Tab-separated table of C-alpha atoms and ligand atoms in Angstrom:
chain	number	residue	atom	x	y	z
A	10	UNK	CA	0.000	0.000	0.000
A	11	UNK	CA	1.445	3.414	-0.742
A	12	UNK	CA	1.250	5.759	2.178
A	13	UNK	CA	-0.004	9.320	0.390
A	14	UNK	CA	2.049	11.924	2.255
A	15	UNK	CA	-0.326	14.704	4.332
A	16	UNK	CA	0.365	17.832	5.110
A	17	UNK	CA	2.946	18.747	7.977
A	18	UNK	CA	2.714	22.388	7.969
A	19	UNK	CA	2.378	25.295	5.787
A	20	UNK	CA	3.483	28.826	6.154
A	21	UNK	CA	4.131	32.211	3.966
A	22	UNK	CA	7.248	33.760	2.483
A	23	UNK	CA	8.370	36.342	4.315
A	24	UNK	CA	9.624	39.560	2.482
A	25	UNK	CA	13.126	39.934	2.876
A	26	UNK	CA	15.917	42.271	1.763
A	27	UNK	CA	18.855	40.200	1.057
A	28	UNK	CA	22.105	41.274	-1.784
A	29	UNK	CA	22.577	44.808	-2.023
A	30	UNK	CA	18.937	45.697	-1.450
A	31	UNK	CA	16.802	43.168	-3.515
A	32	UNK	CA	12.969	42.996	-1.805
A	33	UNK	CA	12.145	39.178	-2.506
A	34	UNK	CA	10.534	36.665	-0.477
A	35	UNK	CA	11.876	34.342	1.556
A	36	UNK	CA	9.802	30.330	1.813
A	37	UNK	CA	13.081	28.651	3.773
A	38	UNK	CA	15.166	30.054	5.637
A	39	UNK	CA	17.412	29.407	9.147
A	40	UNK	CA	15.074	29.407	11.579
A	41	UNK	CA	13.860	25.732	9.128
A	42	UNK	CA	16.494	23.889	8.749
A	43	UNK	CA	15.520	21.551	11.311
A	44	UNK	CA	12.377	20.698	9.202
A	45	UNK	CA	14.021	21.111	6.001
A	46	UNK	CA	17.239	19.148	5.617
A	47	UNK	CA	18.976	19.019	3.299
A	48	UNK	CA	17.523	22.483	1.885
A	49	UNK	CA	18.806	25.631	3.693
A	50	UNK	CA	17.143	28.524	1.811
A	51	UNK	CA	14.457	29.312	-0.802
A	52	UNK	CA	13.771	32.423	-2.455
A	53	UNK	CA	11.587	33.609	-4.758
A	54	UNK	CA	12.232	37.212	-6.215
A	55	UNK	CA	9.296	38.365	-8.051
A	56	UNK	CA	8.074	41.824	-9.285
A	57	UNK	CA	7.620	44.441	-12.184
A	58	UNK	CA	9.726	47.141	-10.374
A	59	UNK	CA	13.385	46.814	-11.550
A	60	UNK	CA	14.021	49.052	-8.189
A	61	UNK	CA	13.120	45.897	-6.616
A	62	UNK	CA	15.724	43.692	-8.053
A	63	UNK	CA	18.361	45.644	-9.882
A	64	UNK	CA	21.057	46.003	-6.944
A	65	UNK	CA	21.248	42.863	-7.378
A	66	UNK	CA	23.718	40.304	-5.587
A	67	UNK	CA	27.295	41.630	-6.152
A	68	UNK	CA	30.980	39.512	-5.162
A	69	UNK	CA	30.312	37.846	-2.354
A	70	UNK	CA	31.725	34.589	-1.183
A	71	UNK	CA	30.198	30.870	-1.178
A	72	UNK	CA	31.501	27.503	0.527
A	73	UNK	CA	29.818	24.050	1.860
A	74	UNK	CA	26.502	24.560	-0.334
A	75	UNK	CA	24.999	23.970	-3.790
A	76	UNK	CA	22.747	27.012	-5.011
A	77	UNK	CA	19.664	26.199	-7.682
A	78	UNK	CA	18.839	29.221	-9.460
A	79	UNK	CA	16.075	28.960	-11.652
A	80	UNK	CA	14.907	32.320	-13.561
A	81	UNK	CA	10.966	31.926	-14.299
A	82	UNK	CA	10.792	34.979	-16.228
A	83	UNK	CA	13.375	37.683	-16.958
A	84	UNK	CA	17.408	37.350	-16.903
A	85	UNK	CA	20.298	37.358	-14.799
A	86	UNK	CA	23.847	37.507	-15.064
A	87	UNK	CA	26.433	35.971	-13.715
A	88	UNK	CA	30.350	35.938	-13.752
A	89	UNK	CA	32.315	33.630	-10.607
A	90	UNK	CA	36.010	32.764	-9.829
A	91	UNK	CA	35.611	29.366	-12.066
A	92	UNK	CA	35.500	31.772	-14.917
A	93	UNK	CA	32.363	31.301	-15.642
A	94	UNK	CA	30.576	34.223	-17.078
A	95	UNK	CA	27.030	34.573	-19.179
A	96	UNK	CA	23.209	35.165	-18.290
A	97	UNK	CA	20.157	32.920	-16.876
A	98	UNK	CA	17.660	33.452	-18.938
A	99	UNK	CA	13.807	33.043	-18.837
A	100	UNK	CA	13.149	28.603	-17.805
A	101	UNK	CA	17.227	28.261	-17.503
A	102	UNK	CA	18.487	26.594	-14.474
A	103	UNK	CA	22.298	27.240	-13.063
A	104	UNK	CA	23.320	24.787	-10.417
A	105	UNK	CA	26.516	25.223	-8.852
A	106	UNK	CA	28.574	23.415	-6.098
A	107	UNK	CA	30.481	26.462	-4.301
A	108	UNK	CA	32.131	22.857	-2.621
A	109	UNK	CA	35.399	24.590	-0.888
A	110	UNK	CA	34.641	28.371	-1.907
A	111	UNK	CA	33.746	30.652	-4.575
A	112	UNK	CA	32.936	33.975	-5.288
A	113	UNK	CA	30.160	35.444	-7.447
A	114	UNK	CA	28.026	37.797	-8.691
A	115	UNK	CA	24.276	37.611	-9.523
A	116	UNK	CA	22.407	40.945	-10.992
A	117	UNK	CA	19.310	40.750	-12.275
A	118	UNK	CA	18.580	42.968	-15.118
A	119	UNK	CA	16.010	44.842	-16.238
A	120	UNK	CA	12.872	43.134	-17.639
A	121	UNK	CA	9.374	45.174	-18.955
A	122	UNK	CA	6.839	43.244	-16.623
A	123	UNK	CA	6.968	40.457	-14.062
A	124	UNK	CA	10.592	39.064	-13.553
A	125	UNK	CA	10.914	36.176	-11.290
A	126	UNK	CA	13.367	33.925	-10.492
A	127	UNK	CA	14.233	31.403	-7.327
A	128	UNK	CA	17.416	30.325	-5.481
A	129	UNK	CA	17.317	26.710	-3.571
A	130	UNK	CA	20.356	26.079	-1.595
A	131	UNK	CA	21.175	22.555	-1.041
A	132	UNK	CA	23.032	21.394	1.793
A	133	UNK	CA	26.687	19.856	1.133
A	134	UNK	CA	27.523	16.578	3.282
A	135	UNK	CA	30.632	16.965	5.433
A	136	UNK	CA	31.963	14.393	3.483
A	137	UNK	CA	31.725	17.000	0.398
A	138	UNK	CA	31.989	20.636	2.041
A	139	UNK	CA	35.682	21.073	-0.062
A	140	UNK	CA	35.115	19.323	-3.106
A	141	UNK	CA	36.146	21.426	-5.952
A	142	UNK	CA	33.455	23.909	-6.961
A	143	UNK	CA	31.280	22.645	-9.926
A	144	UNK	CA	28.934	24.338	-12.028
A	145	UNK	CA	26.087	23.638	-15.016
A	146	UNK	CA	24.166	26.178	-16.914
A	147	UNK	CA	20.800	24.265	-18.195
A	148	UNK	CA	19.528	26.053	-20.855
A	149	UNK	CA	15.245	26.039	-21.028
A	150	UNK	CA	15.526	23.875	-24.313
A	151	UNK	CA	17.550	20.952	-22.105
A	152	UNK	CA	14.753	21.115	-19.311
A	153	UNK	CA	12.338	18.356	-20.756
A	154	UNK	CA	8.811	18.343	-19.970
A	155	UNK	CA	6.395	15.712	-19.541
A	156	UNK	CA	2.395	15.676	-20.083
A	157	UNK	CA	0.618	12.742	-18.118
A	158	UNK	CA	-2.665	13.770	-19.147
A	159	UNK	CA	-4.354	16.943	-20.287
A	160	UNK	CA	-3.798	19.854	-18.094
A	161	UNK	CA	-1.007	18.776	-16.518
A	162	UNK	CA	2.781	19.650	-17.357
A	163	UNK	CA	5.288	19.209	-15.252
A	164	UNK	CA	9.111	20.772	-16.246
A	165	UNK	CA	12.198	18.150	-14.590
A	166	UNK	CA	14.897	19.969	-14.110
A	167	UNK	CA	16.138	17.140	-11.575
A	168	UNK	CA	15.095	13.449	-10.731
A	169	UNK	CA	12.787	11.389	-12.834
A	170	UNK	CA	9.103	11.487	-13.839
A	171	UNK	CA	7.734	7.974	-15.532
A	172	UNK	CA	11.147	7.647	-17.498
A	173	UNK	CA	11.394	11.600	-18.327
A	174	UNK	CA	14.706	12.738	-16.481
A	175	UNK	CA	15.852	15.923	-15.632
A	176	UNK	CA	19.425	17.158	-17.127
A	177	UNK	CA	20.761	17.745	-13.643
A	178	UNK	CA	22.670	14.847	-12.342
A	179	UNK	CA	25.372	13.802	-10.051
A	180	UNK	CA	24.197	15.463	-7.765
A	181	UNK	CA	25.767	15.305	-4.228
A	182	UNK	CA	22.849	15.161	-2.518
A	183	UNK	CA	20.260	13.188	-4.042
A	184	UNK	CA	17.453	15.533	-5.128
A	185	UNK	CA	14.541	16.189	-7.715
A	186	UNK	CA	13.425	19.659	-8.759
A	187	UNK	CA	10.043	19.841	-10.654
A	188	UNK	CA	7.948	22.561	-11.707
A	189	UNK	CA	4.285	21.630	-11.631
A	190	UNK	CA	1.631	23.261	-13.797
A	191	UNK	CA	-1.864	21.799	-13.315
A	192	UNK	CA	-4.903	23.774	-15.069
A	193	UNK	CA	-8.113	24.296	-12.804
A	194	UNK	CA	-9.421	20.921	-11.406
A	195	UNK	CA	-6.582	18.449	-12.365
A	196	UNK	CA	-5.040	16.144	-9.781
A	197	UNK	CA	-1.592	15.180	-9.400
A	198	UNK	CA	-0.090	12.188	-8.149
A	199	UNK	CA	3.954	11.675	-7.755
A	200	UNK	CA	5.887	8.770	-6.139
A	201	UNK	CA	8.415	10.380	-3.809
A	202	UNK	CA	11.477	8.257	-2.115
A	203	UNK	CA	10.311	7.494	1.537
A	204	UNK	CA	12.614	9.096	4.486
A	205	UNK	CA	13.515	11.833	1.805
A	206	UNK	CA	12.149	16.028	3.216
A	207	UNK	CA	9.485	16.948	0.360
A	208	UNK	CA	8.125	20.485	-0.104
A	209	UNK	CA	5.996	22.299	-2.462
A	210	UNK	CA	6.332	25.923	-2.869
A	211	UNK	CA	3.067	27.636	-4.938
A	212	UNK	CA	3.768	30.701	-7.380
A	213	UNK	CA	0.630	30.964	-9.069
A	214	UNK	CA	-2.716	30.170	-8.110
A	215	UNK	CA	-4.375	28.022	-5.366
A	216	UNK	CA	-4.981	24.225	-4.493
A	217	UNK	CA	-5.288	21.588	-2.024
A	218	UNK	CA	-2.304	18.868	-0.854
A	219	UNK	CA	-2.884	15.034	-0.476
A	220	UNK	CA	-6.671	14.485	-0.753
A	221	UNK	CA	-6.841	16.978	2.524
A	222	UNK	CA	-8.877	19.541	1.571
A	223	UNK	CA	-8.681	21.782	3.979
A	224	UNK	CA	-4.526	22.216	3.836
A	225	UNK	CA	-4.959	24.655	1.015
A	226	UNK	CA	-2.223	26.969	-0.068
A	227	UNK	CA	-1.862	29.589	-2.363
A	228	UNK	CA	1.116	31.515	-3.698
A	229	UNK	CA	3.816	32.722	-2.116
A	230	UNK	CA	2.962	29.720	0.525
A	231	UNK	CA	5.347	26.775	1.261
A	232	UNK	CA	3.520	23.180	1.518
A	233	UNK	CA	6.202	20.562	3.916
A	234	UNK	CA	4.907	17.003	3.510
A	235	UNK	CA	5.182	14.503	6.522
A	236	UNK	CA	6.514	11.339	5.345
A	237	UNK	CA	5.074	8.228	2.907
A	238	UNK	CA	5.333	7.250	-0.454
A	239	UNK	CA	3.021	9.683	-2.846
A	240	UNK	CA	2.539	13.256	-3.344
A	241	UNK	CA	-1.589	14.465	-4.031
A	242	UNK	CA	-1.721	17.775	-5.346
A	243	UNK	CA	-5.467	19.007	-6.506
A	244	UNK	CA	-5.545	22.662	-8.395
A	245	UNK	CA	-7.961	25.090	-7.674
A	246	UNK	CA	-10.632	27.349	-9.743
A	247	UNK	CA	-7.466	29.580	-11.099
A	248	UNK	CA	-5.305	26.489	-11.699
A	249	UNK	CA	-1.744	26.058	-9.673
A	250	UNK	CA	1.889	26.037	-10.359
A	251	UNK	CA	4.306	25.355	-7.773
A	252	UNK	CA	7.600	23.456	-7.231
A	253	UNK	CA	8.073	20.055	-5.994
A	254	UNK	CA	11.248	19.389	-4.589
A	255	UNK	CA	12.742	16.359	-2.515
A	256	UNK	CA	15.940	15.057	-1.462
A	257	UNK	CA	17.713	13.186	1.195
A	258	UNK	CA	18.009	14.619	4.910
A	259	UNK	CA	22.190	14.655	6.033
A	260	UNK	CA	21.331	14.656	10.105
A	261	UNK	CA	24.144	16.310	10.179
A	262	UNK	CA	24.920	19.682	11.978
A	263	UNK	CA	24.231	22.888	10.481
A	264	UNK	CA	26.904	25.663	11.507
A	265	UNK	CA	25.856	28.891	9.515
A	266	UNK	CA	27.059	32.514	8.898
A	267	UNK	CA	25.773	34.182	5.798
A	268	UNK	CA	26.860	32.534	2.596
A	269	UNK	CA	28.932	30.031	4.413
A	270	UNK	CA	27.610	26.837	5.766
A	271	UNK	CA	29.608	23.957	7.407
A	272	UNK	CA	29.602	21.535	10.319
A	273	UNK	CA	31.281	23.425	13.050
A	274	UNK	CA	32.082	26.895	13.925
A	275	UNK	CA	35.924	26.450	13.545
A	276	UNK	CA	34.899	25.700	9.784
A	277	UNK	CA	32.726	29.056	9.487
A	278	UNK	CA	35.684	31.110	11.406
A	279	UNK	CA	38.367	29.727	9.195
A	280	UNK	CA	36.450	30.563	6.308
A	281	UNK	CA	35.894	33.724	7.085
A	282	UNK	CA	39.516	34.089	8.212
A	283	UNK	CA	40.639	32.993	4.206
A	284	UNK	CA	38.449	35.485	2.756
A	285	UNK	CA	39.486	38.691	4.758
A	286	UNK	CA	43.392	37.317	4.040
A	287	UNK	CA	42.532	36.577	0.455
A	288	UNK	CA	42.808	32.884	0.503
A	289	UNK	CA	39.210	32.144	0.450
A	290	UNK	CA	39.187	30.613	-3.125
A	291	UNK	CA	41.888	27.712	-3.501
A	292	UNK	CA	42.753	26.623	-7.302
A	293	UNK	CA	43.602	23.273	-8.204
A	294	UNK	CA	47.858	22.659	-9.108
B	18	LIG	CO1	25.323	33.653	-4.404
């Protein structure tokens, strides 16, 4: 028998100011990680004021995480340490292991009309907190999507749906990222690993979670799911779309300053040690 998952709790996003002055909206955060592991922090920046985005997220330092960014509408650019340098575009994905340290820059540019955009960081394992840094740009055309019946389309950027699989992989963690769009009145069903944290987070319309009817959320509103087997979404008059995201707890502990997240608080003060002395990022040879 498969166990459908119900509803653990669900909450609101809580506007935030985070970067150099970008209003967004914060779904996970510190005060969650508890309830959340292995994800640390979601954000979703939304809005059709560039003044609430453009300052964007200038240099600042990474280590012991991956970050998921995933730009809905609009387009971001990007230059790190690795060399890397280009934009995110509207339905392109960038996931990047900061592993033993980076440094970046994310600025949102300006878009005519909604922009929006969300960052996932995903826990590293101690195991992996220095692995070299890694990084994949997944452009919208790689991101497959997958119909099971009308009204229902769901994007993988990570994990599997009935055989369609997502281009992320290797992942450190094991994780799936979907985005979920079901039109009014269509019912979703999705086999989920047991033991794994699930959460849904809603950015456009309403709907109910695992055959409960009265755990309804809307957007802006994060859904956790206790444990089982099987994730029941059910849309709402306006339709819903909303992320669906699992992966494997660590139950291991969190020590966390800022962009920096390891195990202890030696780690954290060493790290921030490097990057006042300018030793922060370490290249191979
Ligand atoms: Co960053």
């Amino acid at each position: 028998m498969k166990v459908i998952r119900g509803v653990n709790k669900i909450w609101r996003s809580r506007p935030t100011v985070e970067g150099a002055g970008v209003r967004l909206q914060r779904a996970i955060g510190p005060t969650e990680v508890r309830d959340l592991d292995p994800f640390l922090l979601l954000d979703d920046f939304h809005s059709e004021d560039p003044a609430d985005y453009i300052a964007g997220f200038p240099w600042h330092p990474h280590r012991g995480i991956e970050t998921v960014t995933y730009v809905i509408r609009g387009t971001v650019q990007h230059g790190d340490t690795m060399g890397n340098k280009g934009t995110i575009g509207s339905g392109d994905i960038q996931w990047m292991a900061a592993g033993r340290g980076i440094l970046h820059e994310e600025m949102p540019r300006e878009y005519t009309g909604m922009m929006q955009g969300f960052q996932l960081w995903v826990n590293l394992p101690a195991s992996h907190k220095m692995m070299g840094p890694r990084y994949r740009d997944v452009r919208k055309e790689q991101i497959p999507s997958f119909s099971p019946s009308k009204g229902i389309d769901i994007q993988v950027v990570a994990g599997k749906v009935t055989g369609t699989k997502g281009p992320v992989k290797d992942l450190v963690v094991e994780a799936e990222y979907l985005d979920v769009t079901l039109a009014p009145d269509k019912q979703f069903k999705h086999e989920v690993t047991r033991g794994n944290t699930v959460f849904g987070y809603l950015f456009k319309g309403d709907g109910s979670f695992s055959g409960d009817k009265d755990r309804r959320a809307r957007a802006e509103d994060l859904v956790l799911f206790k444990d089982g087997d099987e994730v029941v979404a059910r849309s709402g008059k306006a339709g819903v779309r909303f992320l669906l995201v699992s992966g494997r707890p660590l139950n291991e502990p969190v020590a966390w300053r800022g962009p920096i997240v390891m195990n202890t608080e030696e780690e954290l003060d060493l790290a921030f040690r490097e990057y006042w002395a300018g030793t922060f990022v370490k290249h191979d040879a």
